[in-house]
XYZ file of C-alpha atoms in Angstrom:
673
model
C 44.717 59.678 -9.190
C 41.142 58.683 -9.389
C 38.686 58.926 -6.554
C 35.906 56.495 -5.894
C 32.523 57.995 -6.689
C 29.724 57.405 -4.211
C 27.771 54.290 -4.974
C 24.644 54.854 -7.058
C 21.320 53.275 -6.019
C 20.630 49.821 -7.448
C 18.311 49.866 -10.448
C 15.652 47.148 -10.326
C 15.064 45.134 -13.497
C 11.889 45.950 -15.469
C 10.080 42.799 -14.468
C 10.484 43.651 -10.774
C 9.167 47.150 -11.236
C 6.181 45.773 -13.129
C 5.497 43.301 -10.316
C 5.677 46.112 -7.716
C 3.243 48.135 -9.713
C 0.794 45.209 -9.870
C 0.997 44.781 -6.110
C 0.350 48.524 -5.559
C -2.685 48.369 -7.856
C -4.004 45.364 -5.967
C -3.610 47.116 -2.596
C -5.351 50.234 -3.905
C -8.193 48.187 -5.304
C -8.702 46.289 -1.986
C -7.918 48.707 0.852
C -9.822 46.598 3.381
C -6.877 44.183 3.459
C -4.429 46.662 4.991
C -5.795 46.892 8.578
C -5.962 43.100 8.911
C -3.091 40.784 9.956
C -1.537 38.511 7.380
C -3.055 35.360 8.940
C -6.550 36.808 8.775
C -6.094 37.701 5.133
C -5.026 34.151 4.306
C -7.987 32.723 6.192
C -10.378 35.157 4.426
C -9.109 34.103 1.007
C -9.087 30.406 1.823
C -12.664 30.416 3.148
C -14.161 32.439 0.245
C -12.096 31.440 -2.732
C -13.878 29.315 -5.341
C -10.597 27.573 -6.157
C -9.982 26.557 -2.504
C -13.559 25.297 -2.203
C -13.065 23.045 -5.164
C -9.773 21.742 -3.812
C -11.522 20.989 -0.498
C -14.034 18.935 -2.468
C -16.936 20.881 -0.952
C -19.063 20.735 -4.056
C -19.004 16.895 -4.139
C -20.115 16.400 -0.516
C -23.657 15.574 0.453
C -25.371 15.960 3.742
C -25.390 12.938 5.959
C -29.072 12.238 6.456
C -30.168 10.111 9.324
C -31.922 6.847 8.657
C -34.246 4.960 10.958
C -33.109 1.650 9.543
C -29.874 0.633 11.324
C -28.857 -1.716 8.539
C -29.132 1.040 5.919
C -27.125 3.404 8.126
C -24.410 0.801 8.619
C -24.315 0.161 4.829
C -23.930 3.885 4.177
C -21.277 4.382 6.798
C -18.935 1.640 5.616
C -16.234 2.318 3.054
C -17.289 2.576 -0.565
C -16.398 -0.451 -2.702
C -14.513 1.493 -5.391
C -12.471 4.228 -3.703
C -13.039 6.577 -0.810
C -11.412 9.984 -0.210
C -11.508 11.681 3.203
C -13.958 14.626 3.173
C -12.414 18.084 2.973
C -9.201 16.486 1.882
C -6.727 19.172 0.842
C -5.772 18.240 -2.622
C -2.250 18.705 -3.776
C -0.491 21.425 -5.706
C 1.677 20.232 -8.593
C 4.557 22.216 -10.067
C 5.147 21.277 -13.653
C 7.241 22.857 -16.419
C 5.405 25.135 -18.815
C 4.211 22.160 -20.780
C 0.820 21.487 -22.199
C -0.801 18.142 -22.796
C -1.420 16.678 -26.194
C -5.131 16.850 -25.398
C -7.447 19.797 -25.093
C -9.747 20.307 -22.155
C -12.690 18.836 -24.054
C -10.670 15.782 -25.063
C -9.533 15.384 -21.461
C -13.132 15.374 -20.255
C -13.967 12.682 -22.783
C -11.014 10.576 -21.632
C -12.034 11.093 -17.980
C -15.577 9.916 -18.746
C -14.261 6.663 -20.227
C -11.671 6.133 -17.419
C -14.307 6.515 -14.661
C -17.115 4.577 -16.364
C -18.629 2.030 -13.990
C -21.886 0.631 -12.658
C -22.522 3.732 -10.553
C -21.863 6.276 -13.322
C -23.535 7.069 -16.607
C -22.011 5.184 -19.551
C -19.775 7.202 -21.914
C -21.125 8.264 -25.288
C -19.962 6.836 -28.563
C -18.007 9.972 -29.386
C -16.141 9.748 -26.032
C -15.309 6.133 -26.662
C -14.068 7.083 -30.136
C -11.895 9.862 -28.658
C -10.378 7.411 -26.189
C -9.730 4.781 -28.833
C -7.989 7.255 -31.132
C -5.893 8.667 -28.259
C -4.350 5.452 -26.900
C -1.018 6.041 -28.632
C -0.825 9.653 -27.496
C -1.740 8.629 -23.916
C 1.165 6.141 -23.843
C 3.575 8.775 -25.243
C 2.535 11.434 -22.743
C 2.644 8.972 -19.848
C 6.277 8.211 -20.608
C 7.135 11.929 -20.742
C 5.263 12.595 -17.524
C 7.032 9.758 -15.684
C 10.432 10.986 -16.861
C 9.653 14.433 -15.554
C 8.649 13.328 -12.065
C 11.620 10.955 -11.986
C 13.920 13.934 -12.526
C 12.092 15.809 -9.784
C 12.629 12.879 -7.445
C 16.332 12.559 -8.161
C 16.868 16.299 -7.825
C 14.945 17.152 -4.662
C 12.100 14.894 -3.651
C 14.233 11.888 -2.618
C 14.751 13.497 0.823
C 11.089 12.817 1.634
C 11.933 9.300 2.732
C 13.765 10.842 5.721
C 10.648 12.646 7.041
C 9.252 11.089 10.252
C 6.350 12.436 12.314
C 6.358 12.836 16.080
C 3.643 10.238 16.602
C 5.797 7.683 14.802
C 8.876 8.363 16.959
C 6.785 7.888 20.113
C 4.867 4.805 19.174
C 7.363 2.607 17.279
C 9.943 2.236 20.153
C 7.196 1.163 22.535
C 5.811 -1.328 20.001
C 9.300 -2.604 19.333
C 10.240 -3.160 22.961
C 7.064 -5.198 23.567
C 7.873 -7.516 20.648
C 11.440 -7.976 21.748
C 10.193 -9.915 24.770
C 9.653 -12.920 22.486
C 13.414 -13.392 22.228
C 13.515 -14.671 25.827
C 11.418 -17.714 24.803
C 13.922 -18.731 22.105
C 17.079 -20.738 22.683
C 20.307 -18.762 22.882
C 22.374 -20.370 20.096
C 21.467 -22.158 16.885
C 23.676 -24.126 14.466
C 23.361 -23.720 10.702
C 22.202 -26.848 8.854
C 21.149 -26.565 5.217
C 19.975 -23.895 2.758
C 16.484 -23.759 1.275
C 16.066 -21.990 -2.117
C 13.635 -19.116 -2.418
C 13.234 -19.480 -6.152
C 9.914 -21.020 -7.278
C 10.158 -24.360 -9.018
C 8.773 -25.262 -12.429
C 6.292 -27.622 -10.808
C 3.320 -25.492 -9.921
C 1.055 -26.063 -6.957
C -2.238 -24.902 -5.546
C -3.833 -24.463 -2.180
C -7.286 -25.991 -1.774
C -9.585 -24.976 1.083
C -11.085 -28.064 2.764
C -13.205 -26.867 5.660
C -13.467 -24.615 8.677
C -12.851 -26.594 11.858
C -13.679 -24.036 14.529
C -14.593 -20.361 14.802
C -14.081 -18.440 18.040
C -14.712 -14.798 18.913
C -16.989 -12.415 20.672
C -16.684 -9.198 18.678
C -17.162 -8.457 15.012
C -15.281 -5.418 13.854
C -16.404 -3.328 10.970
C -14.345 -0.863 8.945
C -16.306 2.388 8.855
C -15.674 6.023 7.896
C -18.819 7.481 9.475
C -16.992 8.893 12.472
C -14.647 10.911 10.187
C -17.199 12.875 8.199
C -16.266 16.278 9.638
C -12.799 16.727 8.193
C -9.606 15.264 6.788
C -8.277 12.148 8.467
C -4.893 12.375 10.160
C -2.944 9.378 11.445
C -2.109 11.240 14.710
C -5.709 11.055 16.035
C -5.169 7.515 17.340
C -1.716 8.125 18.849
C -2.881 8.093 22.463
C -5.111 5.030 21.898
C -2.232 3.054 20.375
C 0.213 4.063 23.127
C -2.265 3.044 25.830
C -2.878 -0.273 24.121
C 0.816 -1.011 23.858
C 1.405 -0.009 27.448
C -1.023 -2.676 28.671
C -0.032 -5.318 26.193
C 2.631 -6.993 28.277
C 0.305 -7.397 31.236
C -2.435 -8.802 29.022
C -0.113 -11.301 27.429
C 1.224 -12.473 30.778
C -2.272 -13.021 32.222
C -3.856 -14.530 29.136
C -5.317 -18.012 29.307
C -6.535 -18.327 25.729
C -4.582 -20.525 23.353
C -5.385 -18.143 20.501
C -3.132 -15.473 22.059
C -0.189 -17.821 22.423
C 2.355 -19.031 19.886
C 1.134 -21.664 17.437
C 3.547 -24.181 18.923
C 1.899 -23.708 22.389
C -1.707 -23.786 21.103
C -3.223 -27.009 22.488
C -6.401 -26.591 20.446
C -4.382 -26.355 17.208
C -2.413 -29.467 18.209
C -5.628 -31.420 18.772
C -6.968 -30.370 15.391
C -3.682 -31.331 13.709
C -3.717 -34.804 15.267
C -7.350 -35.603 14.351
C -7.261 -34.171 10.798
C -3.813 -35.451 9.755
C -2.289 -31.971 9.275
C 1.425 -31.886 8.475
C 2.021 -28.122 9.054
C 0.367 -25.845 11.612
C 1.011 -22.106 11.103
C -0.563 -18.687 10.480
C -1.125 -16.686 7.260
C 1.571 -14.196 8.275
C 4.277 -16.936 8.145
C 3.316 -18.011 4.632
C 3.110 -14.325 3.629
C 6.680 -13.783 4.860
C 8.049 -16.721 2.876
C 6.024 -16.430 -0.329
C 6.576 -12.702 -0.741
C 10.270 -13.328 -1.387
C 11.248 -13.627 -5.049
C 14.159 -12.561 -7.329
C 14.506 -8.818 -6.997
C 12.906 -8.645 -3.516
C 15.504 -10.394 -1.360
C 16.370 -7.262 0.579
C 14.334 -8.227 3.650
C 15.762 -9.864 6.777
C 13.572 -12.144 8.878
C 13.736 -15.059 11.261
C 10.909 -17.638 11.793
C 11.098 -20.060 14.764
C 9.485 -23.452 14.347
C 9.372 -26.725 16.207
C 8.765 -30.295 15.136
C 6.708 -32.418 17.517
C 6.073 -36.142 17.468
C 2.430 -36.893 18.121
C 0.497 -40.149 18.363
C -1.978 -40.723 15.590
C -3.842 -44.012 15.964
C -1.395 -46.919 16.174
C 1.686 -44.985 15.064
C 3.523 -41.775 15.730
C 4.075 -39.032 13.205
C 5.678 -35.598 13.059
C 3.895 -32.272 12.912
C 5.604 -28.940 12.064
C 4.514 -25.884 14.119
C 5.688 -22.586 12.603
C 5.369 -19.433 14.708
C 5.208 -15.900 13.312
C 8.486 -14.194 12.556
C 10.617 -12.560 15.249
C 10.646 -8.734 15.497
C 13.071 -6.888 13.199
C 16.610 -6.126 14.292
C 16.723 -2.795 12.412
C 14.147 -0.400 10.953
C 14.538 2.423 8.504
C 12.518 5.608 8.644
C 10.302 4.415 5.818
C 9.718 1.080 7.531
C 8.752 2.850 10.763
C 6.341 5.071 8.859
C 4.842 2.025 7.149
C 4.516 0.180 10.470
C 2.745 3.012 12.228
C 0.481 3.715 9.221
C -0.642 0.073 9.080
C -1.577 -0.085 12.792
C -3.095 3.409 12.905
C -5.236 2.860 9.775
C -6.840 -0.226 11.310
C -7.542 1.717 14.512
C -9.005 4.712 12.640
C -11.491 2.843 10.494
C -12.315 0.017 12.897
C -15.707 0.203 14.548
C -16.677 -2.441 17.089
C -20.122 -3.908 17.239
C -21.211 -6.629 19.609
C -22.516 -9.789 18.030
C -23.318 -13.293 19.137
C -20.310 -14.260 21.228
C -18.644 -17.618 21.201
C -17.562 -18.758 24.650
C -14.748 -21.129 25.302
C -15.894 -23.583 27.973
C -13.862 -24.966 30.856
C -14.198 -28.627 29.900
C -16.428 -29.725 27.054
C -16.532 -32.044 24.153
C -15.754 -29.952 21.082
C -17.220 -31.052 17.745
C -15.953 -29.910 14.397
C -18.341 -28.300 11.926
C -18.930 -31.499 10.031
C -19.708 -33.405 13.187
C -17.215 -36.148 12.358
C -15.262 -36.523 15.547
C -15.521 -35.740 19.252
C -12.479 -35.228 21.413
C -11.578 -33.658 24.744
C -9.883 -30.242 24.679
C -7.694 -29.064 27.545
C -9.211 -27.137 30.433
C -9.414 -23.442 29.621
C -10.753 -20.682 31.826
C -13.957 -19.150 30.513
C -13.053 -15.817 28.955
C -14.591 -13.755 26.215
C -12.361 -13.464 23.186
C -11.873 -9.969 21.842
C -11.258 -11.053 18.262
C -12.536 -13.618 15.852
C -10.246 -16.598 15.282
C -10.750 -19.434 12.814
C -9.061 -22.797 12.455
C -9.128 -23.663 8.743
C -7.861 -26.830 7.073
C -6.108 -26.529 3.708
C -4.427 -28.967 1.355
C -1.435 -28.301 -0.873
C -1.522 -30.182 -4.164
C 1.381 -30.233 -6.659
C 0.254 -29.833 -10.242
C 2.589 -32.218 -12.130
C 2.331 -34.515 -15.124
C 3.472 -37.629 -13.273
C 1.043 -40.439 -12.590
C -0.199 -41.150 -9.099
C 1.692 -44.503 -9.199
C 4.945 -42.819 -10.315
C 7.834 -42.445 -7.886
C 8.182 -38.743 -8.857
C 4.599 -38.016 -7.913
C 4.342 -35.764 -4.858
C 1.567 -36.580 -2.432
C -0.625 -33.706 -1.218
C -0.285 -32.679 2.418
C -2.610 -30.772 4.755
C -1.948 -27.404 6.387
C -3.800 -26.117 9.429
C -4.024 -22.306 9.598
C -4.997 -20.271 12.622
C -6.450 -17.168 11.060
C -7.587 -13.960 12.744
C -10.327 -11.927 11.081
C -9.295 -8.255 10.998
C -12.733 -6.853 10.243
C -15.785 -6.994 7.993
C -17.260 -4.687 5.386
C -19.567 -4.714 2.388
C -17.995 -5.804 -0.850
C -18.868 -4.673 -4.385
C -22.014 -6.841 -4.318
C -23.011 -5.256 -1.011
C -22.489 -8.539 0.871
C -20.938 -8.410 4.281
C -17.560 -10.244 3.932
C -14.233 -10.505 5.786
C -11.957 -7.572 5.037
C -8.168 -7.140 5.147
C -6.586 -3.726 5.435
C -3.137 -2.821 4.081
C -1.307 0.537 3.673
C 0.828 2.075 0.978
C 3.082 5.095 1.437
C 2.946 7.611 -1.437
C 6.021 9.894 -1.435
C 4.862 11.866 -4.516
C 1.099 12.138 -3.975
C 0.878 15.387 -5.878
C 1.723 13.492 -9.110
C -0.461 10.419 -8.596
C -0.534 7.019 -6.844
C 2.689 5.000 -6.593
C 2.964 1.573 -8.173
C 2.853 -1.503 -5.983
C 5.987 -3.661 -6.120
C 5.714 -7.434 -6.470
C 6.454 -8.142 -2.808
C 3.585 -5.895 -1.713
C 1.163 -7.373 -4.226
C 2.155 -10.925 -3.289
C 1.600 -10.166 0.420
C -1.847 -8.759 -0.242
C -2.847 -11.635 -2.511
C -1.781 -14.404 -0.125
C -3.563 -12.644 2.747
C -6.812 -12.730 0.748
C -6.195 -16.250 -0.548
C -5.902 -17.691 2.927
C -9.104 -15.910 4.006
C -11.856 -17.268 1.792
C -14.472 -14.805 0.444
C -12.508 -11.794 1.662
C -11.455 -8.576 -0.021
C -8.905 -5.861 0.638
C -8.936 -2.184 1.630
C -5.650 -0.510 0.555
C -5.131 2.762 2.426
C -2.791 5.231 0.729
C -0.976 7.442 3.214
C 1.038 10.654 2.797
C 3.965 10.180 5.211
C 5.029 13.834 4.945
C 1.690 15.188 6.220
C 0.627 12.108 8.149
C -2.768 12.018 6.444
C -4.872 9.521 4.512
C -5.143 10.153 0.780
C -7.632 7.546 -0.377
C -8.840 4.000 0.179
C -8.911 1.421 -2.621
C -10.902 -1.787 -2.683
C -9.250 -4.865 -4.229
C -10.151 -8.491 -4.801
C -7.683 -11.393 -5.252
C -8.330 -11.403 -8.991
C -7.647 -7.660 -9.286
C -4.358 -8.010 -7.375
C -3.295 -10.882 -9.599
C -4.054 -8.757 -12.656
C -2.016 -5.847 -11.285
C 0.942 -8.207 -10.715
C 0.745 -9.361 -14.302
C 0.297 -5.827 -15.680
C 3.055 -4.178 -13.687
C 5.621 -6.983 -13.333
C 4.586 -9.630 -15.844
C 4.568 -12.228 -13.053
C 1.982 -14.689 -11.835
C 1.384 -14.706 -8.103
C 0.252 -18.338 -8.075
C 3.704 -19.479 -9.162
C 5.025 -18.506 -5.719
C 2.931 -21.249 -4.099
C 5.550 -23.813 -5.151
C 7.756 -22.414 -2.356
C 5.461 -24.238 0.085
C 6.367 -27.586 -1.497
C 10.102 -26.694 -1.477
C 9.944 -25.737 2.201
C 8.037 -28.899 3.139
C 10.561 -31.116 1.297
C 13.458 -29.632 3.322
C 11.786 -29.543 6.744
C 9.750 -32.745 6.885
C 12.779 -35.132 7.115
C 14.148 -33.287 10.175
C 13.972 -34.969 13.638
C 11.835 -33.459 16.390
C 13.322 -30.362 17.993
C 13.439 -26.534 17.934
C 14.586 -24.794 14.768
C 14.902 -21.418 13.079
C 14.319 -20.424 9.461
C 16.556 -17.438 8.879
C 17.042 -15.148 5.848
C 19.591 -12.319 5.614
C 20.359 -9.855 2.917
C 23.683 -11.496 2.176
C 21.930 -14.862 1.703
C 20.206 -13.520 -1.452
C 17.924 -16.266 -2.837
C 18.341 -18.745 0.034
C 17.037 -19.173 3.550
C 18.909 -21.340 6.041
C 17.659 -23.862 8.590
C 19.203 -23.539 12.074
C 18.932 -26.228 14.758
C 18.966 -25.467 18.499
C 22.503 -25.945 19.790
C 22.702 -27.884 23.042
C 25.373 -27.227 25.675
C 27.416 -30.334 24.816
C 27.470 -29.722 21.106
C 30.408 -28.129 19.312
C 30.224 -24.434 18.525
C 31.465 -22.959 15.241
C 31.649 -19.650 13.392
C 28.427 -20.386 11.500
C 26.372 -20.495 14.684
C 23.678 -17.938 15.231
C 23.437 -16.312 18.675
C 19.938 -14.858 18.876
C 20.404 -13.167 22.238
C 23.600 -11.444 21.165
C 21.986 -10.150 17.943
C 18.946 -8.677 19.637
C 20.896 -7.149 22.514
C 22.323 -4.693 19.991
C 18.917 -3.478 18.865
C 18.503 0.319 19.140
C 14.759 0.997 19.156
C 15.280 4.785 18.867
C 17.805 4.627 15.981
C 17.204 4.506 12.243
C 18.900 2.152 9.866
C 20.428 3.441 6.654
C 18.154 3.362 3.613
C 18.232 4.104 -0.038
C 15.673 6.220 -1.845
C 14.795 4.564 -5.164
C 12.225 6.228 -7.327
C 8.841 4.492 -7.445
C 6.942 5.062 -10.692
C 3.380 6.372 -10.703
C 0.643 3.950 -11.659
C -1.191 5.296 -14.746
C -4.261 3.163 -13.972
C -5.176 4.592 -10.551
C -7.448 7.586 -10.184
C -6.719 9.741 -7.094
C -9.103 12.202 -5.379
C -7.209 15.090 -6.986
C -7.709 13.656 -10.435
C -11.410 13.055 -9.795
C -11.832 16.636 -8.576
C -10.043 18.052 -11.601
C -11.540 15.540 -14.057
C -8.179 14.413 -15.362
C -6.680 11.090 -16.307
C -3.444 9.884 -14.560
C 0.061 10.726 -15.748
C -0.711 13.567 -18.152
C 0.251 17.240 -18.219
C -2.302 20.060 -17.796
C -4.495 20.206 -20.924
C -4.440 22.942 -23.507
C -7.623 24.974 -23.634
C -8.101 24.592 -27.399
C -6.188 24.115 -30.594
C -6.186 27.842 -31.383
C -4.556 28.661 -28.079
C -1.760 26.165 -28.662
C -1.154 27.399 -32.260
C -1.172 30.990 -31.179
C 2.039 30.443 -29.253
C 3.789 29.222 -32.374
C 2.410 31.551 -35.077
C 4.442 34.763 -35.555
C 2.905 38.160 -34.896
C 0.371 39.413 -37.402
C 2.426 42.422 -38.430
C 5.434 40.291 -39.183
C 3.317 37.940 -41.300
C 1.886 40.861 -43.302
C 5.343 42.330 -43.854
C 6.760 39.100 -45.280
C 3.587 37.909 -46.974
C 4.953 38.433 -50.482
C 8.272 36.882 -49.663
C 6.729 33.761 -48.146
C 3.868 33.472 -50.624
C 3.034 29.864 -51.285
C 4.989 28.631 -48.271
C 3.641 27.166 -45.082
C 4.747 29.447 -42.204
C 4.669 26.467 -39.818
C 7.479 24.808 -41.736
C 9.965 27.496 -40.829
C 12.380 29.573 -42.923
C 15.923 28.803 -44.173
C 17.421 30.954 -41.386
C 15.556 29.144 -38.607
C 15.151 25.474 -37.755
C 11.892 24.011 -38.897
C 9.293 23.486 -36.220
C 8.281 19.879 -35.672
C 4.872 18.356 -35.457
C 3.465 15.505 -33.493
C 3.036 12.635 -35.932
C 0.009 11.242 -34.046
C -2.019 14.464 -33.654
C -0.483 16.508 -36.493
C -0.143 19.400 -34.017
C 2.883 21.682 -33.612
C 5.255 20.875 -30.772
C 5.587 23.929 -28.441
C 8.944 25.591 -28.227
C 10.788 26.061 -24.961
C 9.359 29.020 -23.048
C 11.337 31.332 -20.814
C 9.097 30.400 -17.854
C 10.560 27.208 -16.453
C 7.949 26.411 -13.861
C 4.383 27.363 -13.178
C 2.007 26.385 -10.439
C -0.578 23.732 -11.211
C -3.530 25.989 -10.275
C -2.181 28.738 -12.533
C -2.094 26.348 -15.479
C -5.554 25.069 -14.706
C -7.383 28.302 -14.220
C -5.547 30.847 -16.365
């Protein structure tokens, strides 16, 4: 009968003993650390470490000198035309497999110099341009490998980031949502389905032509500035109280407003007067056209509902119909990602907006208003004198179909005019340092440590149409980290740059979507006067349906749409189900991290030099000497009969590294070892 022997102490593996010894040596070498708490030690290292200083971008910051000239100070304070990164922005750690780039550190510096060449930087040398030209094939190969790696990381663990929501978002979005749900009371209760309208662009292209600006109202000009955020990183939570206070007073302000510009387009008497005198067929806002035109095959997952009414107005000796399209109704459901995007968009505008009083335009009680060309005088309705807090413009556009038919042909489509009531978000200096209207959009980056996410076609189309309908404007795209609630960077884009991105990323032309305006007009213009809805659901795919207001005496059916019943089920505190598709990284966008590290996008950490990379593959010197006679005349890099031959990269003629036992290594360890 055997007896159980007492358990022997566990023997640590050699690597753990070696690690313990290294820790003991470190403690003995720095005894001053022992009496201090752990938090103080971390703060000491973070404040004095050269690596942390570089990640905080301290070496690239300059002192903000005061200028006596106010115009120069305003120019300096506004956002930079290329890209702007918040000061002291904590750059991101990246965990990559033990994999080296195809380029050395010197080659990477040459590629970075070519990537960042611009009017404000020194031009690259001829050798740097030659290095870039010879490396195009390797860059494409490494970009594909890099994207495959981060895609695996997303599918394995990072996909859960879409479910992260900050406290400021959970407090603001329900309040914002409740205030917008009050619009449902102004709509009819039940609507009857009539006919579908396709959302697929036609082969007949069209174009929007700006005719003239009819009226410009407003008392304040808002500038987008970063001067009041020079002291540290920018967090989206700093404007939480301001946004909550604004939303708390919104209902009272909307009830007491007397300005037509704050009402729905269908109730705007000034817009109706302009439509009558300038023969406009459609009166709407840029947000309505943005909602319709941003839908295309592959992006039909959005649900929206746009109310519109058709009025019969007298124009000279005859009556004609005018279509008034209001902005879309509030959403019925919101996912966590949509709530984060909503808060980020509103908060970014509040963070960078800086008010400056300018020459105010007053709306008189009763006066003869004259358009900018001085063509016609007409009496506007009586409006109480009140200073407008935003700049509003009434612009006249014309849609023209580009077809091959003659003007006398029956198939020729006549152009029609569109009156747009446009609000100016803000102003800033463009690339030519001219003060121009500016539009601000946001983009959520769920993998900011790897680079900037690509823009999908719906986002690009929305940005492009927003700039198209605001002449001489440009865009600030704010990239936000939804996990930390901070701003990563600000990009500056023009309509031409957005159109090029759409062609580069999706091989699609944004101007082809303009034909949806003609399709919509052909289906709506024959309708009789009344109240209508333009509804699109996920199950409708590539169609939107026209609904007519159902009167009490009309017959009800299963296809009717009860607006009140749908919105009574809205849960402003709940989250809708969402999927987490992987969004590729854009290899053409430089982030603040890449600028700080002088790297190009979508590449692995560079090898220090060729000798370092080869040293991993070459056998030990003793082993080479021992088998020198046996392997005489053979290339040791080609392998031996007992081992598989080691491959080479065909483009660079460099050996491909073998798999190392270390699976992962921190980005800073790879960079600074």
